[in-house]
Coordinates of C-alpha atoms in Angstrom, one line a residue:
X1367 CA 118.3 75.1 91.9
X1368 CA 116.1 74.7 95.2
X1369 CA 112.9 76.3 94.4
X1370 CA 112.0 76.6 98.0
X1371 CA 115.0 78.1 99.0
X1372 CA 115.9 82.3 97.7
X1373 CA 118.8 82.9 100.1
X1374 CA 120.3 79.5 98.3
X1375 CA 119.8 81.3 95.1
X1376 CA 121.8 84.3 96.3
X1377 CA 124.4 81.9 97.4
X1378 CA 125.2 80.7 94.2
X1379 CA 124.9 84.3 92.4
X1380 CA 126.5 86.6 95.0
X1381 CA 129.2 84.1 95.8
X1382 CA 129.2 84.5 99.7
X1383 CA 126.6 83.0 102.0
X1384 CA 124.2 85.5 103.9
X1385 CA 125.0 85.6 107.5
X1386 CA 122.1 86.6 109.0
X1387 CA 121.3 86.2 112.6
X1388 CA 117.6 85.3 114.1
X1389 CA 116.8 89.1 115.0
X1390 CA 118.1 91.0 111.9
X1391 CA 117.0 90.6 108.2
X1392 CA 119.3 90.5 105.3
X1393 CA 120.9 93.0 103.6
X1394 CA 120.7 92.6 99.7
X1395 CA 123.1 94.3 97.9
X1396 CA 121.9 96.0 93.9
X1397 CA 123.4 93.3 92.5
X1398 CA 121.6 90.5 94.6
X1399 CA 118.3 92.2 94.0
X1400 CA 119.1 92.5 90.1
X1401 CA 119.7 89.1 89.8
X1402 CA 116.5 88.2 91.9
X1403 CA 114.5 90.3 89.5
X1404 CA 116.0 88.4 86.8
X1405 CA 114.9 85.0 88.1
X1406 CA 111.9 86.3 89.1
X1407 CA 111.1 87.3 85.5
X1408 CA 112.3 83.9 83.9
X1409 CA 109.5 82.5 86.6
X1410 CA 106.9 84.8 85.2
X1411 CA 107.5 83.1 81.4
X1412 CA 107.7 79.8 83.3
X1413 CA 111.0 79.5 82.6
X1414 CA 112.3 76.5 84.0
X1415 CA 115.4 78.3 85.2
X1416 CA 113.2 80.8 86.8
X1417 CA 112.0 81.5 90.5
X1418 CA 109.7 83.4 92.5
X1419 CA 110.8 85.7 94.2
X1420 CA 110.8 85.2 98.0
X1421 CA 112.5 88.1 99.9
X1422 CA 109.9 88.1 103.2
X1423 CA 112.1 90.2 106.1
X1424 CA 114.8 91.0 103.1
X1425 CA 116.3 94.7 103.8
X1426 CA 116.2 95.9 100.4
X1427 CA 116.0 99.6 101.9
X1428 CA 117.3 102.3 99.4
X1429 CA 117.4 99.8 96.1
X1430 CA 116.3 100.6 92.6
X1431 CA 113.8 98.5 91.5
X1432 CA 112.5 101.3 89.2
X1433 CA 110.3 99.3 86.0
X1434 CA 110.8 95.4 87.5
X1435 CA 108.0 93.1 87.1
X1436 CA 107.4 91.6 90.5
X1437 CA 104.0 90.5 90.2
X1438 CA 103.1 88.2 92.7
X1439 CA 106.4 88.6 94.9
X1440 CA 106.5 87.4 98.3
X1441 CA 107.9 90.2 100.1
X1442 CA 105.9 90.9 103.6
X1443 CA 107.8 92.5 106.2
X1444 CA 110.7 93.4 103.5
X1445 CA 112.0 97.0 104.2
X1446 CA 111.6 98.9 101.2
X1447 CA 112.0 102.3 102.4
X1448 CA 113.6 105.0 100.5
X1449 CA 113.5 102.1 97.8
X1450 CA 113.2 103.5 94.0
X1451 CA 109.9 101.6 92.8
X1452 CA 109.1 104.3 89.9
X1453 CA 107.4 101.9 87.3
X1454 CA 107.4 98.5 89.4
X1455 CA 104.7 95.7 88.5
X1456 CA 103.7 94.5 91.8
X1457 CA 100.5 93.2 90.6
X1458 CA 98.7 90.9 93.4
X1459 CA 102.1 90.9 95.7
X1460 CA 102.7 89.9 99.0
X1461 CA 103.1 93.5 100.3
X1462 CA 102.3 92.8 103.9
X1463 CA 103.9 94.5 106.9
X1464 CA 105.9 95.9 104.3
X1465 CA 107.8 99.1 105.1
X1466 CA 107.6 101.5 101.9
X1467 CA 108.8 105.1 104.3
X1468 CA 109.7 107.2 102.0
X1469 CA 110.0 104.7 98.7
X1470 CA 109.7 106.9 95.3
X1471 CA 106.4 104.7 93.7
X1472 CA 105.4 107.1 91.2
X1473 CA 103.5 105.2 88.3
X1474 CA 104.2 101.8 90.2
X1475 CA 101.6 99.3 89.7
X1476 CA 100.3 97.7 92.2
X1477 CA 96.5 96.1 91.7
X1478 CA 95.7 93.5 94.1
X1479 CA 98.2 93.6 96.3
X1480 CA 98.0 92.7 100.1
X1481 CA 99.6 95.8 101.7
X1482 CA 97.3 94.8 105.3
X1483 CA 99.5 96.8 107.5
X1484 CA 102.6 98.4 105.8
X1485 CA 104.1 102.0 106.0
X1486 CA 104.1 104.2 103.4
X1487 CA 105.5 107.3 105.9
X1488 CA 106.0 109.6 103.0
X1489 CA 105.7 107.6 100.4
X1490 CA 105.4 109.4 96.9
X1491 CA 102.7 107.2 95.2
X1492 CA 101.8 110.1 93.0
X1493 CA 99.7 108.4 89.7
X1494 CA 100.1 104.7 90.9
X1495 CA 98.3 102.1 90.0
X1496 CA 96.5 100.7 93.7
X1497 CA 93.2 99.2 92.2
X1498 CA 91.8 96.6 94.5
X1499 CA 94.8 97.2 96.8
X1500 CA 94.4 95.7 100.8
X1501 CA 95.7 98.5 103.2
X1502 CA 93.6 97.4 106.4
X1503 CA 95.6 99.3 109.1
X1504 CA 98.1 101.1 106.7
X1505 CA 100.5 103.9 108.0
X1506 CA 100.1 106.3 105.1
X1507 CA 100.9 109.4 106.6
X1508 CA 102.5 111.9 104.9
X1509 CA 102.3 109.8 102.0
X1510 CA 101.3 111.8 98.3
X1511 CA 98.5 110.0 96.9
X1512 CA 97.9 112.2 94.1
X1513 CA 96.3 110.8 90.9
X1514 CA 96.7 107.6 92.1
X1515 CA 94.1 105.1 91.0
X1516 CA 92.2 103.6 94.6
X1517 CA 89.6 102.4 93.1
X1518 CA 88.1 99.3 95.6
X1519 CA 90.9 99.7 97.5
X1520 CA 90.2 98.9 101.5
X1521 CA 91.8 101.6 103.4
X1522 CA 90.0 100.0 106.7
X1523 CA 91.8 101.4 110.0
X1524 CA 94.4 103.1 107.7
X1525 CA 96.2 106.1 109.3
X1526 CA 96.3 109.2 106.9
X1527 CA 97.3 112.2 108.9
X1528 CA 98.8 114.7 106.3
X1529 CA 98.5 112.2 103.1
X1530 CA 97.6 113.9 99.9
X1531 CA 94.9 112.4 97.5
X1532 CA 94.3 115.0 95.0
X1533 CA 92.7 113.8 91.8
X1534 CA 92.8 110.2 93.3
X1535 CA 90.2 107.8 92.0
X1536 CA 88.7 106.5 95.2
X1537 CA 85.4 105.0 93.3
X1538 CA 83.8 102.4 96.0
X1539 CA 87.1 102.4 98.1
X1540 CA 86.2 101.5 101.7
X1541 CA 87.5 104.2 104.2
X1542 CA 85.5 103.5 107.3
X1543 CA 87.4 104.1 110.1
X1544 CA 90.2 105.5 108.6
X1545 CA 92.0 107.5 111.1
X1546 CA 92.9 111.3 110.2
X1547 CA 93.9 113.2 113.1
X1548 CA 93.7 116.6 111.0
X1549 CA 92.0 117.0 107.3
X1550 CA 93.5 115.2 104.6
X1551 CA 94.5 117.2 101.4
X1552 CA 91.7 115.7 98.8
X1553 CA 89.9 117.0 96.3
X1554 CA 88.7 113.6 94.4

């Protein structure tokens, strides 16, 4: 198996070759993404059979990935939204650009992650795991925060109009020039 190569991989497991133009991303199916998570696992245990995961500009929008480990996943500019993420390991991912509107990523680990730029419209973050976490210019509007663990976390330029953060450890996060247009619910 090519290494280098994930849409190869889903060739040989999903049986039908992607058929994706230049302009739109493609559109994993549950099963495609299962077996992703599998390899991506074996890769973890250095599996020879294994492989990283490499789903940059995927559509995975509305897919349970509730409990995978996907630590250190390339997935920037992967639409995640409305994806179920309760659980996930995403542990020093690729996160960037990443669209997470509306994603359910309650208890969803995700320490030292680059999320530079993604959406979390909405997102329900509620007692995550976002230690060291990049979100320079983040859309996290509307997004509940609550309990979550920010500690470190650079929220630089992030946008937070509406975003809950009650009970949120934000020990020595950098929030300068965070953008709220009106107060955001916190109570830290």
């Amino acid at each position: 198996m090519d290494p280098n190569l994930m849409c190869d991989a889903l060739d040989d497991f999903a049986a039908a070759r992607l058929e994706v133009s230049s302009h739109e991303p493609p559109r994993l199916t549950q099963d495609d993404v299962d077996r992703m998570v599998h390899l991506h696992a074996l890769w973890l245990a250095d599996d020879p059979d294994g492989q990283r995961a490499d789903l940059k500009w995927a559509d995975l929008s509305g897919r349970d990935l509730s409990n995978a480990n996907l630590t250190r996943a390339l997935l920037r500019g992967c639409d995640l939204s409305r994806c179920i993420l309760r659980g996930v390991k995403l542990c020093s991912a690729d996160l960037r650009q990443t669209d997470l509107s509306g994603a359910d990523m309650r208890e969803a680990n995700l320490g030292w992650a680059d999320m530079h730029r993604t959406i979390m419209r909405y997102a329900d973050a509620r007692r995550a795991d976002m230690h060291d976490v990049n979100l320079w210019g983040a859309d996290m509007n509307g997004a509940a925060l609550d309990g979550a663990r920010l500690d470190h976390t650079v929220m630089r330029r992030a946008t937070m109009l509406g975003t809950t953060l009650d009970g949120a450890d934000m020990r020595g996060a950098d929030m300068r020039e965070v953008i709220v247009v009106e107060p955001a619910t916190m109570t830290c």
